[in-house]
Amino acid sequence: DTEVTQTPKHLVMGMTNKKSLKCEQHMGHRAMYWYKQKAKKPPELMFVYSYEKLSINESVPSRFSPECPNSSLLNLHLHALQPEDSALYLCASSQVGTSGETQYFGPGTRLLVL
Amino acid sequence: KQEVTQIPAALSVPEGENLVLNCSFTDSAIYNLQWFRQDPGKGLTSLLLIQSSQREQTSGRLNASLDKSSGRSTLYIAASQPGDSATYLCAMGTSYGKLTFGQGTILTVHP
C-alpha cells in the first residue's frame, strides 16, 4: 500500500476560523512533509517531520502550526489565515527523511480562505 | 539560492510521438533528481528517481537521465499516449529530503 490520504478534500474557511488538515500514511514511513501549491505553480515545502520531530520549517508564518502526534499522522492547524493562503496543501511521506528517498504524495486539500 | 528550470513550459504532440522534457538545476550539491506527474487538481505521482551517482533510470516507456556536471536532466517519453497528458515536474533533492521543484511542463498528447 503506497497510499497517503488527506482529509478533507476541500475546505472553505473565514479569516477568523480555526481548522485542521489531516494526513495519514500506513507505509511505516518515518518522515512526513507539508507542501503548499498555488495555482499553476510548483509545490513549495513548508515543514518536514522526521521521527515525529520537526526537522525543517521553511520560515512559514505562525498562523500555520504543524503537529505530528505519531509516525502515521500529520496535522496542519490553521488559524487567522489570509485570502492569499488559499492553495492546494499537499502532504507527502518517505522512509526516514534523508536524501535519496522517493516521496509519496497525497491527493491534497484544496483550501479557500474568504 | 537553489533553482530548477523546466523547458518547455508547455508541449502539444500527436499520439505516438517520442518526446523529451528538459530540467536544469543550479545546485551542485544535488543528492537526487526526481520526476513527478500531476493531473489537474490532484496530488503528485512519482515517476522516476535518479541518485546523484547514477546516470539514468528507466520505467516502462519512461527514461530519465542525469548529468550533474552540466546541471541537466531529461525525461524521455516513448510512443506517447493521450493518457500521458499531465503536468510533469522535476524536483532537485538536497539534504534532509528537501525537494525544490521546477515550474513544470504541461504536456498534451492529442489523438
PDB file of C-alpha atoms in Angstrom:
ATOM      1  CA  ASP A   1       0.000   0.000   0.000  1.00  0.00           C
ATOM      2  CA  THR A   2       1.653   3.225  -1.176  1.00  0.00           C
ATOM      3  CA  GLU A   3      -1.212   5.492  -0.267  1.00  0.00           C
ATOM      4  CA  VAL A   4      -1.149   8.785   1.556  1.00  0.00           C
ATOM      5  CA  THR A   5      -4.616  10.016   2.490  1.00  0.00           C
ATOM      6  CA  GLN A   6      -5.640  13.585   3.237  1.00  0.00           C
ATOM      7  CA  THR A   7      -8.811  14.989   4.723  1.00  0.00           C
ATOM      8  CA  PRO A   8     -10.780  16.991   3.990  1.00  0.00           C
ATOM      9  CA  LYS A   9     -10.599  17.151   0.186  1.00  0.00           C
ATOM     10  CA  HIS A  10     -11.950  20.690   0.157  1.00  0.00           C
ATOM     11  CA  LEU A  11     -12.160  23.329   2.882  1.00  0.00           C
ATOM     12  CA  VAL A  12     -13.649  26.812   2.914  1.00  0.00           C
ATOM     13  CA  MET A  13     -12.896  28.959   5.931  1.00  0.00           C
ATOM     14  CA  GLY A  14     -13.165  32.531   7.063  1.00  0.00           C
ATOM     15  CA  MET A  15     -10.217  34.558   8.265  1.00  0.00           C
ATOM     16  CA  THR A  16     -11.232  34.160  11.910  1.00  0.00           C
ATOM     17  CA  ASN A  17     -11.809  30.407  11.803  1.00  0.00           C
ATOM     18  CA  LYS A  18      -9.634  27.653  13.217  1.00  0.00           C
ATOM     19  CA  LYS A  19      -9.425  24.453  11.198  1.00  0.00           C
ATOM     20  CA  SER A  20      -7.094  21.482  10.780  1.00  0.00           C
ATOM     21  CA  LEU A  21      -5.871  19.454   7.835  1.00  0.00           C
ATOM     22  CA  LYS A  22      -5.109  15.791   8.377  1.00  0.00           C
ATOM     23  CA  CYS A  23      -2.690  13.441   6.636  1.00  0.00           C
ATOM     24  CA  GLU A  24      -2.227   9.727   7.220  1.00  0.00           C
ATOM     25  CA  GLN A  25       0.038   7.006   5.876  1.00  0.00           C
ATOM     26  CA  HIS A  26       0.428   3.334   6.780  1.00  0.00           C
ATOM     27  CA  MET A  27       3.617   2.549   4.888  1.00  0.00           C
ATOM     28  CA  GLY A  28       5.777   2.626   8.014  1.00  0.00           C
ATOM     29  CA  HIS A  29       7.424   5.836   6.826  1.00  0.00           C
ATOM     30  CA  ARG A  30       9.108   7.982   9.485  1.00  0.00           C
ATOM     31  CA  ALA A  31       9.271  11.255   7.527  1.00  0.00           C
ATOM     32  CA  MET A  32       6.273  13.385   6.600  1.00  0.00           C
ATOM     33  CA  TYR A  33       6.041  16.668   4.740  1.00  0.00           C
ATOM     34  CA  TRP A  34       3.662  19.559   4.145  1.00  0.00           C
ATOM     35  CA  TYR A  35       3.777  21.445   0.837  1.00  0.00           C
ATOM     36  CA  LYS A  36       1.763  24.422  -0.386  1.00  0.00           C
ATOM     37  CA  GLN A  37       0.894  24.717  -4.077  1.00  0.00           C
ATOM     38  CA  LYS A  38      -0.652  27.845  -5.556  1.00  0.00           C
ATOM     39  CA  ALA A  39      -2.487  27.628  -8.884  1.00  0.00           C
ATOM     40  CA  LYS A  40      -0.184  26.972 -11.845  1.00  0.00           C
ATOM     41  CA  LYS A  41       2.870  26.992  -9.566  1.00  0.00           C
ATOM     42  CA  PRO A  42       5.079  24.158  -8.287  1.00  0.00           C
ATOM     43  CA  PRO A  43       4.755  22.841  -4.730  1.00  0.00           C
ATOM     44  CA  GLU A  44       6.747  24.686  -2.076  1.00  0.00           C
ATOM     45  CA  LEU A  45       7.999  22.913   1.026  1.00  0.00           C
ATOM     46  CA  MET A  46       6.564  24.142   4.327  1.00  0.00           C
ATOM     47  CA  PHE A  47       7.546  21.628   7.019  1.00  0.00           C
ATOM     48  CA  VAL A  48       9.371  18.319   7.396  1.00  0.00           C
ATOM     49  CA  TYR A  49       8.948  15.900  10.296  1.00  0.00           C
ATOM     50  CA  SER A  50      11.415  13.082  10.800  1.00  0.00           C
ATOM     51  CA  TYR A  51      10.766  10.552  13.562  1.00  0.00           C
ATOM     52  CA  GLU A  52       7.954  12.783  14.835  1.00  0.00           C
ATOM     53  CA  LYS A  53      10.324  15.726  15.299  1.00  0.00           C
ATOM     54  CA  LEU A  54      10.178  18.915  13.271  1.00  0.00           C
ATOM     55  CA  SER A  55      13.367  18.956  11.194  1.00  0.00           C
ATOM     56  CA  ILE A  56      12.652  21.695   8.643  1.00  0.00           C
ATOM     57  CA  ASN A  57      10.494  24.806   8.930  1.00  0.00           C
ATOM     58  CA  GLU A  58      10.752  26.893   5.791  1.00  0.00           C
ATOM     59  CA  SER A  59      10.011  30.192   7.566  1.00  0.00           C
ATOM     60  CA  VAL A  60       6.285  29.583   7.419  1.00  0.00           C
ATOM     61  CA  PRO A  61       4.034  32.153   9.213  1.00  0.00           C
ATOM     62  CA  SER A  62       2.882  31.115  12.677  1.00  0.00           C
ATOM     63  CA  ARG A  63      -0.741  31.008  11.545  1.00  0.00           C
ATOM     64  CA  PHE A  64       0.245  27.564  10.208  1.00  0.00           C
ATOM     65  CA  SER A  65       1.029  25.148  13.024  1.00  0.00           C
ATOM     66  CA  PRO A  66       2.112  21.571  12.228  1.00  0.00           C
ATOM     67  CA  GLU A  67       1.709  18.646  14.573  1.00  0.00           C
ATOM     68  CA  CYS A  68       2.905  15.054  14.309  1.00  0.00           C
ATOM     69  CA  PRO A  69       1.077  13.050  17.014  1.00  0.00           C
ATOM     70  CA  ASN A  70       2.552   9.733  15.865  1.00  0.00           C
ATOM     71  CA  SER A  71       4.524   8.254  12.998  1.00  0.00           C
ATOM     72  CA  SER A  72       1.427   7.710  10.839  1.00  0.00           C
ATOM     73  CA  LEU A  73      -0.313  11.040  11.316  1.00  0.00           C
ATOM     74  CA  LEU A  74       0.482  14.619  10.402  1.00  0.00           C
ATOM     75  CA  ASN A  75      -1.792  17.561  11.072  1.00  0.00           C
ATOM     76  CA  LEU A  76      -1.676  21.170   9.955  1.00  0.00           C
ATOM     77  CA  HIS A  77      -3.570  23.549  12.238  1.00  0.00           C
ATOM     78  CA  LEU A  78      -4.801  26.734  10.610  1.00  0.00           C
ATOM     79  CA  HIS A  79      -5.714  29.945  12.414  1.00  0.00           C
ATOM     80  CA  ALA A  80      -6.345  33.507  11.263  1.00  0.00           C
ATOM     81  CA  LEU A  81      -5.467  32.742   7.664  1.00  0.00           C
ATOM     82  CA  GLN A  82      -5.424  35.302   4.887  1.00  0.00           C
ATOM     83  CA  PRO A  83      -7.064  35.008   1.434  1.00  0.00           C
ATOM     84  CA  GLU A  84      -3.592  34.620  -0.105  1.00  0.00           C
ATOM     85  CA  ASP A  85      -3.230  31.358   1.833  1.00  0.00           C
ATOM     86  CA  SER A  86      -5.802  29.804  -0.487  1.00  0.00           C
ATOM     87  CA  ALA A  87      -3.989  26.927  -2.212  1.00  0.00           C
ATOM     88  CA  LEU A  88      -3.697  23.163  -2.565  1.00  0.00           C
ATOM     89  CA  TYR A  89      -1.997  21.732   0.524  1.00  0.00           C
ATOM     90  CA  LEU A  90      -0.124  18.543  -0.180  1.00  0.00           C
ATOM     91  CA  CYS A  91       1.163  16.003   2.301  1.00  0.00           C
ATOM     92  CA  ALA A  92       3.934  13.528   1.473  1.00  0.00           C
ATOM     93  CA  SER A  93       5.859  10.797   3.232  1.00  0.00           C
ATOM     94  CA  SER A  94       9.141   8.963   2.760  1.00  0.00           C
ATOM     95  CA  GLN A  95      11.065   6.281   4.594  1.00  0.00           C
ATOM     96  CA  VAL A  96      13.179   8.273   7.034  1.00  0.00           C
ATOM     97  CA  GLY A  97      13.615  11.768   5.600  1.00  0.00           C
ATOM     98  CA  THR A  98      17.118  11.560   4.206  1.00  0.00           C
ATOM     99  CA  SER A  99      18.134  12.372   0.694  1.00  0.00           C
ATOM    100  CA  GLY A 100      17.678   9.778  -1.996  1.00  0.00           C
ATOM    101  CA  GLU A 101      14.185   8.683  -1.000  1.00  0.00           C
ATOM    102  CA  THR A 102      11.059   8.695  -3.106  1.00  0.00           C
ATOM    103  CA  GLN A 103       8.369  10.897  -1.627  1.00  0.00           C
ATOM    104  CA  TYR A 104       4.779   9.676  -1.877  1.00  0.00           C
ATOM    105  CA  PHE A 105       2.173  12.385  -2.138  1.00  0.00           C
ATOM    106  CA  GLY A 106      -1.440  12.505  -1.068  1.00  0.00           C
ATOM    107  CA  PRO A 107      -4.211  13.981  -3.245  1.00  0.00           C
ATOM    108  CA  GLY A 108      -4.169  17.270  -1.363  1.00  0.00           C
ATOM    109  CA  THR A 109      -6.649  19.508   0.421  1.00  0.00           C
ATOM    110  CA  ARG A 110      -7.917  22.441  -1.609  1.00  0.00           C
ATOM    111  CA  LEU A 111      -8.282  25.373   0.777  1.00  0.00           C
ATOM    112  CA  LEU A 112     -10.223  28.554   0.109  1.00  0.00           C
ATOM    113  CA  VAL A 113      -9.933  31.414   2.607  1.00  0.00           C
ATOM    114  CA  LEU A 114     -12.669  34.009   2.374  1.00  0.00           C
TER     115      LEU A 114
ATOM    116  CA  LYS B   1      19.564  30.054  -3.978  1.00  0.00           C
ATOM    117  CA  GLN B   2      18.653  26.701  -5.451  1.00  0.00           C
ATOM    118  CA  GLU B   3      16.826  26.978  -8.756  1.00  0.00           C
ATOM    119  CA  VAL B   4      15.217  24.428 -11.007  1.00  0.00           C
ATOM    120  CA  THR B   5      14.091  25.362 -14.522  1.00  0.00           C
ATOM    121  CA  GLN B   6      11.975  23.326 -16.904  1.00  0.00           C
ATOM    122  CA  ILE B   7      11.735  23.760 -20.647  1.00  0.00           C
ATOM    123  CA  PRO B   8       9.374  23.873 -22.461  1.00  0.00           C
ATOM    124  CA  ALA B   9       6.591  25.283 -20.298  1.00  0.00           C
ATOM    125  CA  ALA B  10       4.027  23.546 -22.495  1.00  0.00           C
ATOM    126  CA  LEU B  11       4.152  20.921 -25.207  1.00  0.00           C
ATOM    127  CA  SER B  12       1.466  19.576 -27.515  1.00  0.00           C
ATOM    128  CA  VAL B  13       2.180  16.485 -29.615  1.00  0.00           C
ATOM    129  CA  PRO B  14       0.227  13.930 -31.630  1.00  0.00           C
ATOM    130  CA  GLU B  15      -0.188  10.461 -30.230  1.00  0.00           C
ATOM    131  CA  GLY B  16       2.714   8.112 -30.907  1.00  0.00           C
ATOM    132  CA  GLU B  17       5.484  10.721 -30.860  1.00  0.00           C
ATOM    133  CA  ASN B  18       8.600  10.323 -28.778  1.00  0.00           C
ATOM    134  CA  LEU B  19       9.319  13.407 -26.718  1.00  0.00           C
ATOM    135  CA  VAL B  20      11.867  14.933 -24.364  1.00  0.00           C
ATOM    136  CA  LEU B  21      11.261  17.170 -21.373  1.00  0.00           C
ATOM    137  CA  ASN B  22      14.167  19.174 -20.005  1.00  0.00           C
ATOM    138  CA  CYS B  23      15.143  20.174 -16.496  1.00  0.00           C
ATOM    139  CA  SER B  24      18.135  22.213 -15.367  1.00  0.00           C
ATOM    140  CA  PHE B  25      19.330  22.932 -11.825  1.00  0.00           C
ATOM    141  CA  THR B  26      21.886  25.205 -10.229  1.00  0.00           C
ATOM    142  CA  ASP B  27      22.943  23.409  -7.059  1.00  0.00           C
ATOM    143  CA  SER B  28      25.981  21.160  -7.417  1.00  0.00           C
ATOM    144  CA  ALA B  29      25.147  19.666  -4.006  1.00  0.00           C
ATOM    145  CA  ILE B  30      22.268  17.751  -5.528  1.00  0.00           C
ATOM    146  CA  TYR B  31      21.529  14.387  -3.906  1.00  0.00           C
ATOM    147  CA  ASN B  32      18.960  13.166  -6.420  1.00  0.00           C
ATOM    148  CA  LEU B  33      16.617  14.271  -9.169  1.00  0.00           C
ATOM    149  CA  GLN B  34      13.011  13.159  -9.190  1.00  0.00           C
ATOM    150  CA  TRP B  35      10.386  13.348 -11.882  1.00  0.00           C
ATOM    151  CA  PHE B  36       6.702  13.582 -10.946  1.00  0.00           C
ATOM    152  CA  ARG B  37       3.446  13.678 -12.811  1.00  0.00           C
ATOM    153  CA  GLN B  38       0.486  15.791 -11.680  1.00  0.00           C
ATOM    154  CA  ASP B  39      -3.006  15.556 -13.125  1.00  0.00           C
ATOM    155  CA  PRO B  40      -5.207  18.679 -12.820  1.00  0.00           C
ATOM    156  CA  GLY B  41      -6.279  19.328  -9.221  1.00  0.00           C
ATOM    157  CA  LYS B  42      -4.570  16.160  -7.985  1.00  0.00           C
ATOM    158  CA  GLY B  43      -1.526  15.204  -5.984  1.00  0.00           C
ATOM    159  CA  LEU B  44       1.840  14.187  -7.399  1.00  0.00           C
ATOM    160  CA  THR B  45       2.780  10.734  -8.626  1.00  0.00           C
ATOM    161  CA  SER B  46       6.460   9.801  -8.500  1.00  0.00           C
ATOM    162  CA  LEU B  47       7.723   8.554 -11.874  1.00  0.00           C
ATOM    163  CA  LEU B  48      11.471   8.138 -11.557  1.00  0.00           C
ATOM    164  CA  LEU B  49      14.197   8.947  -9.049  1.00  0.00           C
ATOM    165  CA  ILE B  50      17.847   9.210 -10.102  1.00  0.00           C
ATOM    166  CA  GLN B  51      20.507   9.281  -7.402  1.00  0.00           C
ATOM    167  CA  SER B  52      23.377  11.717  -7.920  1.00  0.00           C
ATOM    168  CA  SER B  53      25.730   8.795  -8.543  1.00  0.00           C
ATOM    169  CA  GLN B  54      23.537   7.422 -11.338  1.00  0.00           C
ATOM    170  CA  ARG B  55      23.249   8.437 -14.983  1.00  0.00           C
ATOM    171  CA  GLU B  56      19.774   7.225 -15.842  1.00  0.00           C
ATOM    172  CA  GLN B  57      16.691   5.318 -14.750  1.00  0.00           C
ATOM    173  CA  THR B  58      14.039   3.577 -16.817  1.00  0.00           C
ATOM    174  CA  SER B  59      10.460   2.582 -16.133  1.00  0.00           C
ATOM    175  CA  GLY B  60       8.376   1.266 -18.985  1.00  0.00           C
ATOM    176  CA  ARG B  61       8.144   3.964 -21.681  1.00  0.00           C
ATOM    177  CA  LEU B  62       9.925   6.496 -19.480  1.00  0.00           C
ATOM    178  CA  ASN B  63      13.654   7.111 -19.314  1.00  0.00           C
ATOM    179  CA  ALA B  64      15.260   9.810 -17.206  1.00  0.00           C
ATOM    180  CA  SER B  65      18.901  10.871 -17.403  1.00  0.00           C
ATOM    181  CA  LEU B  66      21.034  12.988 -15.110  1.00  0.00           C
ATOM    182  CA  ASP B  67      24.197  14.945 -15.913  1.00  0.00           C
ATOM    183  CA  LYS B  68      25.413  16.539 -12.697  1.00  0.00           C
ATOM    184  CA  SER B  69      28.343  18.337 -14.310  1.00  0.00           C
ATOM    185  CA  SER B  70      26.113  20.273 -16.685  1.00  0.00           C
ATOM    186  CA  GLY B  71      23.207  20.570 -14.232  1.00  0.00           C
ATOM    187  CA  ARG B  72      20.711  18.894 -16.541  1.00  0.00           C
ATOM    188  CA  SER B  73      18.158  16.108 -16.510  1.00  0.00           C
ATOM    189  CA  THR B  74      15.879  14.910 -19.276  1.00  0.00           C
ATOM    190  CA  LEU B  75      12.726  12.824 -19.228  1.00  0.00           C
ATOM    191  CA  TYR B  76      12.180  10.830 -22.398  1.00  0.00           C
ATOM    192  CA  ILE B  77       8.681   9.503 -23.111  1.00  0.00           C
ATOM    193  CA  ALA B  78       8.439   6.934 -25.870  1.00  0.00           C
ATOM    194  CA  ALA B  79       5.357   6.385 -28.014  1.00  0.00           C
ATOM    195  CA  SER B  80       3.267   8.998 -26.224  1.00  0.00           C
ATOM    196  CA  GLN B  81      -0.420   8.327 -25.489  1.00  0.00           C
ATOM    197  CA  PRO B  82      -3.339  10.651 -24.660  1.00  0.00           C
ATOM    198  CA  GLY B  83      -3.238   9.255 -21.112  1.00  0.00           C
ATOM    199  CA  ASP B  84       0.234  10.783 -20.728  1.00  0.00           C
ATOM    200  CA  SER B  85      -1.332  14.257 -20.780  1.00  0.00           C
ATOM    201  CA  ALA B  86      -0.475  15.920 -17.468  1.00  0.00           C
ATOM    202  CA  THR B  87       1.960  18.355 -15.882  1.00  0.00           C
ATOM    203  CA  TYR B  88       5.443  16.909 -15.437  1.00  0.00           C
ATOM    204  CA  LEU B  89       7.536  18.287 -12.613  1.00  0.00           C
ATOM    205  CA  CYS B  90      11.185  17.709 -11.909  1.00  0.00           C
ATOM    206  CA  ALA B  91      12.490  18.212  -8.388  1.00  0.00           C
ATOM    207  CA  MET B  92      16.023  18.507  -7.089  1.00  0.00           C
ATOM    208  CA  GLY B  93      16.634  16.669  -3.834  1.00  0.00           C
ATOM    209  CA  THR B  94      19.136  18.063  -1.379  1.00  0.00           C
ATOM    210  CA  SER B  95      19.869  17.239   2.242  1.00  0.00           C
ATOM    211  CA  TYR B  96      17.212  16.092   4.711  1.00  0.00           C
ATOM    212  CA  GLY B  97      14.858  15.065   1.938  1.00  0.00           C
ATOM    213  CA  LYS B  98      14.134  18.633   0.849  1.00  0.00           C
ATOM    214  CA  LEU B  99      12.801  18.907  -2.704  1.00  0.00           C
ATOM    215  CA  THR B 100      12.951  22.042  -4.852  1.00  0.00           C
ATOM    216  CA  PHE B 101      10.577  21.862  -7.801  1.00  0.00           C
ATOM    217  CA  GLY B 102      10.701  23.292 -11.286  1.00  0.00           C
ATOM    218  CA  GLN B 103       7.709  25.151 -12.734  1.00  0.00           C
ATOM    219  CA  GLY B 104       6.601  22.099 -14.693  1.00  0.00           C
ATOM    220  CA  THR B 105       5.904  21.232 -18.319  1.00  0.00           C
ATOM    221  CA  ILE B 106       2.247  20.907 -19.329  1.00  0.00           C
ATOM    222  CA  LEU B 107       2.046  18.036 -21.796  1.00  0.00           C
ATOM    223  CA  THR B 108      -0.924  17.471 -24.093  1.00  0.00           C
ATOM    224  CA  VAL B 109      -0.981  14.369 -26.283  1.00  0.00           C
ATOM    225  CA  HIS B 110      -3.822  14.532 -28.785  1.00  0.00           C
ATOM    226  CA  PRO B 111      -5.283  11.513 -30.576  1.00  0.00           C
TER     227      PRO B 111
END
